[in-house]
XYZ file of C-alpha atoms in Angstrom:
304
model
C 138.381 115.098 114.225
C 141.174 116.212 116.586
C 138.976 115.885 119.924
C 136.734 112.657 118.559
C 138.675 110.386 120.787
C 137.789 112.663 124.053
C 134.355 113.099 122.891
C 133.691 109.296 122.366
C 135.545 108.626 125.891
C 133.352 110.974 127.666
C 130.184 109.341 125.593
C 131.288 106.083 126.907
C 131.609 107.145 130.415
C 128.665 108.474 130.470
C 126.370 105.651 129.045
C 128.938 102.966 131.277
C 127.956 105.306 134.445
C 124.413 105.415 134.114
C 124.077 101.466 133.184
C 124.862 101.123 137.297
C 121.629 102.414 138.043
C 119.714 100.443 134.675
C 121.481 96.965 136.618
C 120.191 98.210 139.812
C 116.525 99.429 138.521
C 116.326 95.784 137.029
C 117.929 93.915 140.542
C 116.596 96.014 143.237
C 117.761 95.241 146.632
C 117.492 92.457 149.165
C 115.122 94.524 150.936
C 112.995 95.652 147.986
C 113.434 92.936 145.105
C 112.926 93.978 141.858
C 111.931 91.277 138.507
C 115.478 90.357 138.000
C 116.832 89.733 141.557
C 116.571 85.838 141.291
C 118.029 85.822 138.351
C 120.791 87.847 137.579
C 122.481 86.321 135.074
C 119.640 86.013 133.031
C 119.094 89.583 133.035
C 122.674 90.029 132.119
C 122.412 87.103 129.176
C 119.387 89.025 128.354
C 121.027 92.276 127.778
C 123.243 90.686 125.462
C 120.761 88.687 123.543
C 118.879 91.872 122.033
C 122.814 93.559 122.078
C 123.854 91.233 120.014
C 121.523 90.736 117.536
C 121.428 94.302 117.177
C 125.234 94.426 116.389
C 125.170 91.406 114.479
C 122.535 93.341 111.746
C 124.325 96.615 112.156
C 127.948 94.917 111.471
C 126.532 93.065 108.550
C 125.261 96.415 107.305
C 128.363 98.775 107.624
C 131.218 95.956 107.145
C 131.782 93.564 104.317
C 132.098 90.862 106.674
C 129.575 89.931 108.730
C 131.364 86.565 110.438
C 134.768 85.749 111.462
C 137.354 83.639 109.517
C 140.262 81.382 110.406
C 141.398 80.595 114.078
C 142.677 83.678 115.059
C 139.687 85.480 114.446
C 137.711 83.136 116.304
C 140.430 83.134 118.994
C 139.506 86.826 119.434
C 135.739 86.411 119.408
C 135.748 83.865 122.198
C 138.073 86.008 124.058
C 135.536 88.608 124.166
C 132.745 86.424 124.718
C 134.612 84.780 127.739
C 136.157 87.760 129.656
C 134.493 90.824 128.407
C 130.926 89.733 128.215
C 130.339 86.879 130.227
C 133.236 86.765 133.004
C 132.669 90.731 133.581
C 128.540 90.961 133.201
C 128.035 87.475 135.162
C 130.306 88.296 138.050
C 129.112 92.043 138.119
C 125.245 91.601 138.019
C 125.130 88.579 140.878
C 127.615 90.693 142.848
C 125.453 94.075 142.497
C 122.598 92.015 144.000
C 124.061 91.934 147.375
C 126.120 94.987 147.599
C 126.029 98.981 147.396
C 126.659 100.922 144.131
C 129.305 102.822 145.932
C 131.235 99.715 146.632
C 131.010 98.176 143.134
C 131.962 101.305 141.677
C 135.319 101.707 143.904
C 136.088 97.817 143.060
C 135.553 98.193 139.289
C 137.665 101.670 139.121
C 140.342 98.965 139.715
C 140.485 97.706 136.240
C 142.960 100.016 135.343
C 145.215 99.275 137.660
C 144.570 95.455 136.909
C 144.828 96.441 133.258
C 148.409 97.746 133.689
C 149.813 94.843 135.660
C 147.883 92.442 133.174
C 149.746 94.825 130.206
C 153.273 94.199 131.926
C 153.127 90.724 131.405
C 151.294 90.723 127.865
C 152.062 94.117 126.436
C 155.320 95.368 127.116
C 155.178 98.477 125.252
C 151.998 99.014 127.701
C 154.219 100.748 130.699
C 153.208 103.782 132.815
C 155.735 106.434 134.065
C 156.213 106.613 138.224
C 154.104 110.209 137.426
C 151.452 108.297 135.720
C 151.354 105.476 138.664
C 150.674 108.554 140.810
C 147.968 109.991 138.876
C 146.320 106.687 138.434
C 146.513 106.455 142.615
C 144.791 109.612 142.789
C 142.383 108.864 139.995
C 141.483 105.591 142.432
C 141.435 107.433 145.557
C 139.013 110.125 143.812
C 136.686 107.119 142.842
C 136.796 106.142 146.561
C 136.052 109.590 147.995
C 133.199 110.176 145.162
C 131.709 106.663 146.294
C 132.480 106.322 150.002
C 132.054 103.127 150.323
C 131.581 101.614 153.800
C 134.696 99.334 154.837
C 132.473 97.129 156.956
C 130.794 95.709 153.566
C 133.929 96.335 151.476
C 136.195 93.575 153.196
C 135.045 90.207 153.445
C 131.876 89.739 151.276
C 131.440 87.265 148.688
C 129.520 90.075 146.878
C 132.349 92.423 146.895
C 134.794 89.445 145.556
C 132.414 88.884 142.875
C 132.751 92.405 141.661
C 135.998 92.445 142.121
C 136.589 89.136 139.935
C 134.592 91.111 137.239
C 137.215 93.888 137.466
C 139.832 90.962 136.971
C 137.920 89.317 133.680
C 137.763 93.037 132.336
C 141.167 93.918 132.390
C 142.534 90.908 131.165
C 140.081 90.334 128.365
C 141.616 94.209 127.352
C 144.779 93.104 127.578
C 144.603 89.670 125.550
C 142.203 91.395 122.873
C 145.309 93.633 122.049
C 147.705 90.371 121.906
C 145.722 89.214 118.949
C 145.891 90.680 115.995
C 143.496 90.432 113.018
C 141.854 92.237 110.067
C 138.207 91.098 111.792
C 135.918 94.516 111.636
C 135.141 95.857 115.224
C 131.769 95.385 114.527
C 131.572 91.702 113.888
C 134.067 91.270 116.696
C 131.607 92.825 118.959
C 128.552 90.707 117.539
C 129.775 87.400 117.858
C 131.375 87.980 121.301
C 127.981 89.386 122.314
C 126.629 86.734 121.291
C 128.363 84.113 122.419
C 129.200 85.734 126.058
C 124.959 85.084 126.017
C 124.917 82.136 125.584
C 127.289 81.338 128.083
C 125.076 82.901 130.565
C 122.176 81.504 129.496
C 123.779 78.239 129.972
C 125.181 79.499 133.756
C 121.747 81.051 134.262
C 120.224 77.206 133.628
C 123.126 75.487 136.141
C 121.865 77.770 138.874
C 118.288 77.268 138.428
C 117.305 81.063 137.605
C 113.839 81.735 136.607
C 111.457 84.606 136.439
C 107.540 84.904 136.000
C 105.745 86.260 133.339
C 106.704 89.414 131.471
C 109.166 92.149 133.346
C 107.270 95.132 134.383
C 107.882 98.886 133.043
C 110.513 100.160 134.698
C 112.741 96.685 134.378
C 111.559 96.604 130.559
C 113.181 100.144 130.295
C 116.349 99.425 132.423
C 116.992 96.000 130.195
C 116.491 98.246 126.410
C 119.118 101.043 128.174
C 121.532 98.218 128.691
C 121.139 96.550 125.522
C 121.158 99.240 123.123
C 122.959 102.048 124.724
C 125.602 101.232 127.388
C 126.076 97.219 125.577
C 125.398 97.895 121.523
C 126.598 101.670 121.304
C 128.785 101.711 124.683
C 130.941 98.296 123.711
C 131.156 99.416 119.796
C 132.931 103.300 120.952
C 135.070 100.890 123.413
C 136.778 98.567 120.786
C 136.930 101.783 118.421
C 139.023 103.573 121.473
C 140.836 100.620 122.720
C 142.796 100.133 119.009
C 143.754 103.899 119.509
C 144.475 104.300 122.815
C 145.753 101.012 124.021
C 144.097 99.291 127.140
C 145.435 101.476 129.989
C 143.849 104.605 128.451
C 140.808 103.196 127.577
C 140.132 101.029 130.671
C 140.673 104.958 132.820
C 137.050 105.148 131.552
C 136.643 103.216 135.174
C 137.644 106.623 136.873
C 135.194 109.137 135.172
C 131.930 106.757 134.613
C 131.259 107.480 138.292
C 130.930 110.772 138.139
C 128.123 110.146 135.254
C 126.538 107.843 138.079
C 126.528 110.380 140.588
C 124.950 112.950 137.957
C 122.614 110.491 136.505
C 121.883 109.681 140.677
C 120.826 113.091 141.042
C 118.810 113.558 138.401
C 117.041 110.196 138.286
C 117.007 109.101 141.839
C 117.120 112.624 143.573
C 120.707 111.528 145.140
C 122.352 114.592 146.231
C 125.862 115.762 144.931
C 127.491 116.924 148.276
C 131.041 118.238 149.213
C 132.541 114.740 149.412
C 131.153 114.225 145.761
C 132.765 117.710 144.541
C 136.108 116.667 146.049
C 136.395 113.546 144.476
C 135.546 114.868 141.393
C 138.923 117.709 142.066
C 140.889 114.620 142.942
C 139.998 112.611 139.689
C 140.869 115.597 137.455
C 144.030 116.295 139.037
C 144.953 112.439 138.363
C 143.781 112.566 134.687
C 145.731 115.884 134.617
C 148.797 113.714 135.949
C 148.125 110.965 133.263
C 147.276 112.873 130.265
C 150.020 115.646 130.962
C 151.883 115.076 127.668
C 148.474 115.070 125.389
C 147.558 118.219 127.710
C 151.025 120.303 126.910
C 150.894 119.493 123.471
C 147.159 120.664 123.321
C 148.557 123.780 125.000
C 151.530 124.314 122.322
C 149.081 124.011 119.397
C 146.769 126.442 120.990
């Protein structure tokens, strides 16, 4: 049980990091559009249609309460639906359609920095020391080295601005959910937030006039299934569990580790090369984490 949080953190980073590849598989690129290229919000909504139903069934089986009760619990669900599900994923899916995965990874990795800023406003107990801030900056630098975005594409693009908006939505949602204290089981909160977020994204998809023809091909179907079951149902279950244990600042550091798994999955499935800058980025990220987690590492070494 001592290493439970570390193991779950790594699993979360793995499924969320590889999710970037699955999103790209469903969307394609402007030069080679895939099935969902013209309907990115519908793609995100379909992901949570499946994930929400799966989690609702799991919540009914695993907990004693399958639906929220009272104003506070429904408020918690609403915050999750608006910010963590609909806001984050609608903006991310639309943004990824017109930018590179590298640029998107760098922007999303700003989430811990944004979370820290929101936590200072809403959660006075969630603070970082000066050394912790240096560690966070090194982590961000490592992600930039790892992803190697093109500055010409990173600045002034509406697609990159949308991805940044996704990072803001997720960071704010993480902090706000911590402010609302309820006895609602994590599984129930996750299921209803997913379903609520899916409804919001379907409404937005209709408003945008999105549509697709026929059933998705095999590649896009596999991508959708992976995003719904592994990255959404499983990933968010781990996320909310760790959010209660670690707090919003520490758990959102997963966005620093996710690009590592994105690079590995790209190497394994897309034949992408892990070169010297990639290895340097890994090293810088590790140094940043050592600074951020120096007390926990010191305590662990002392126990040994």
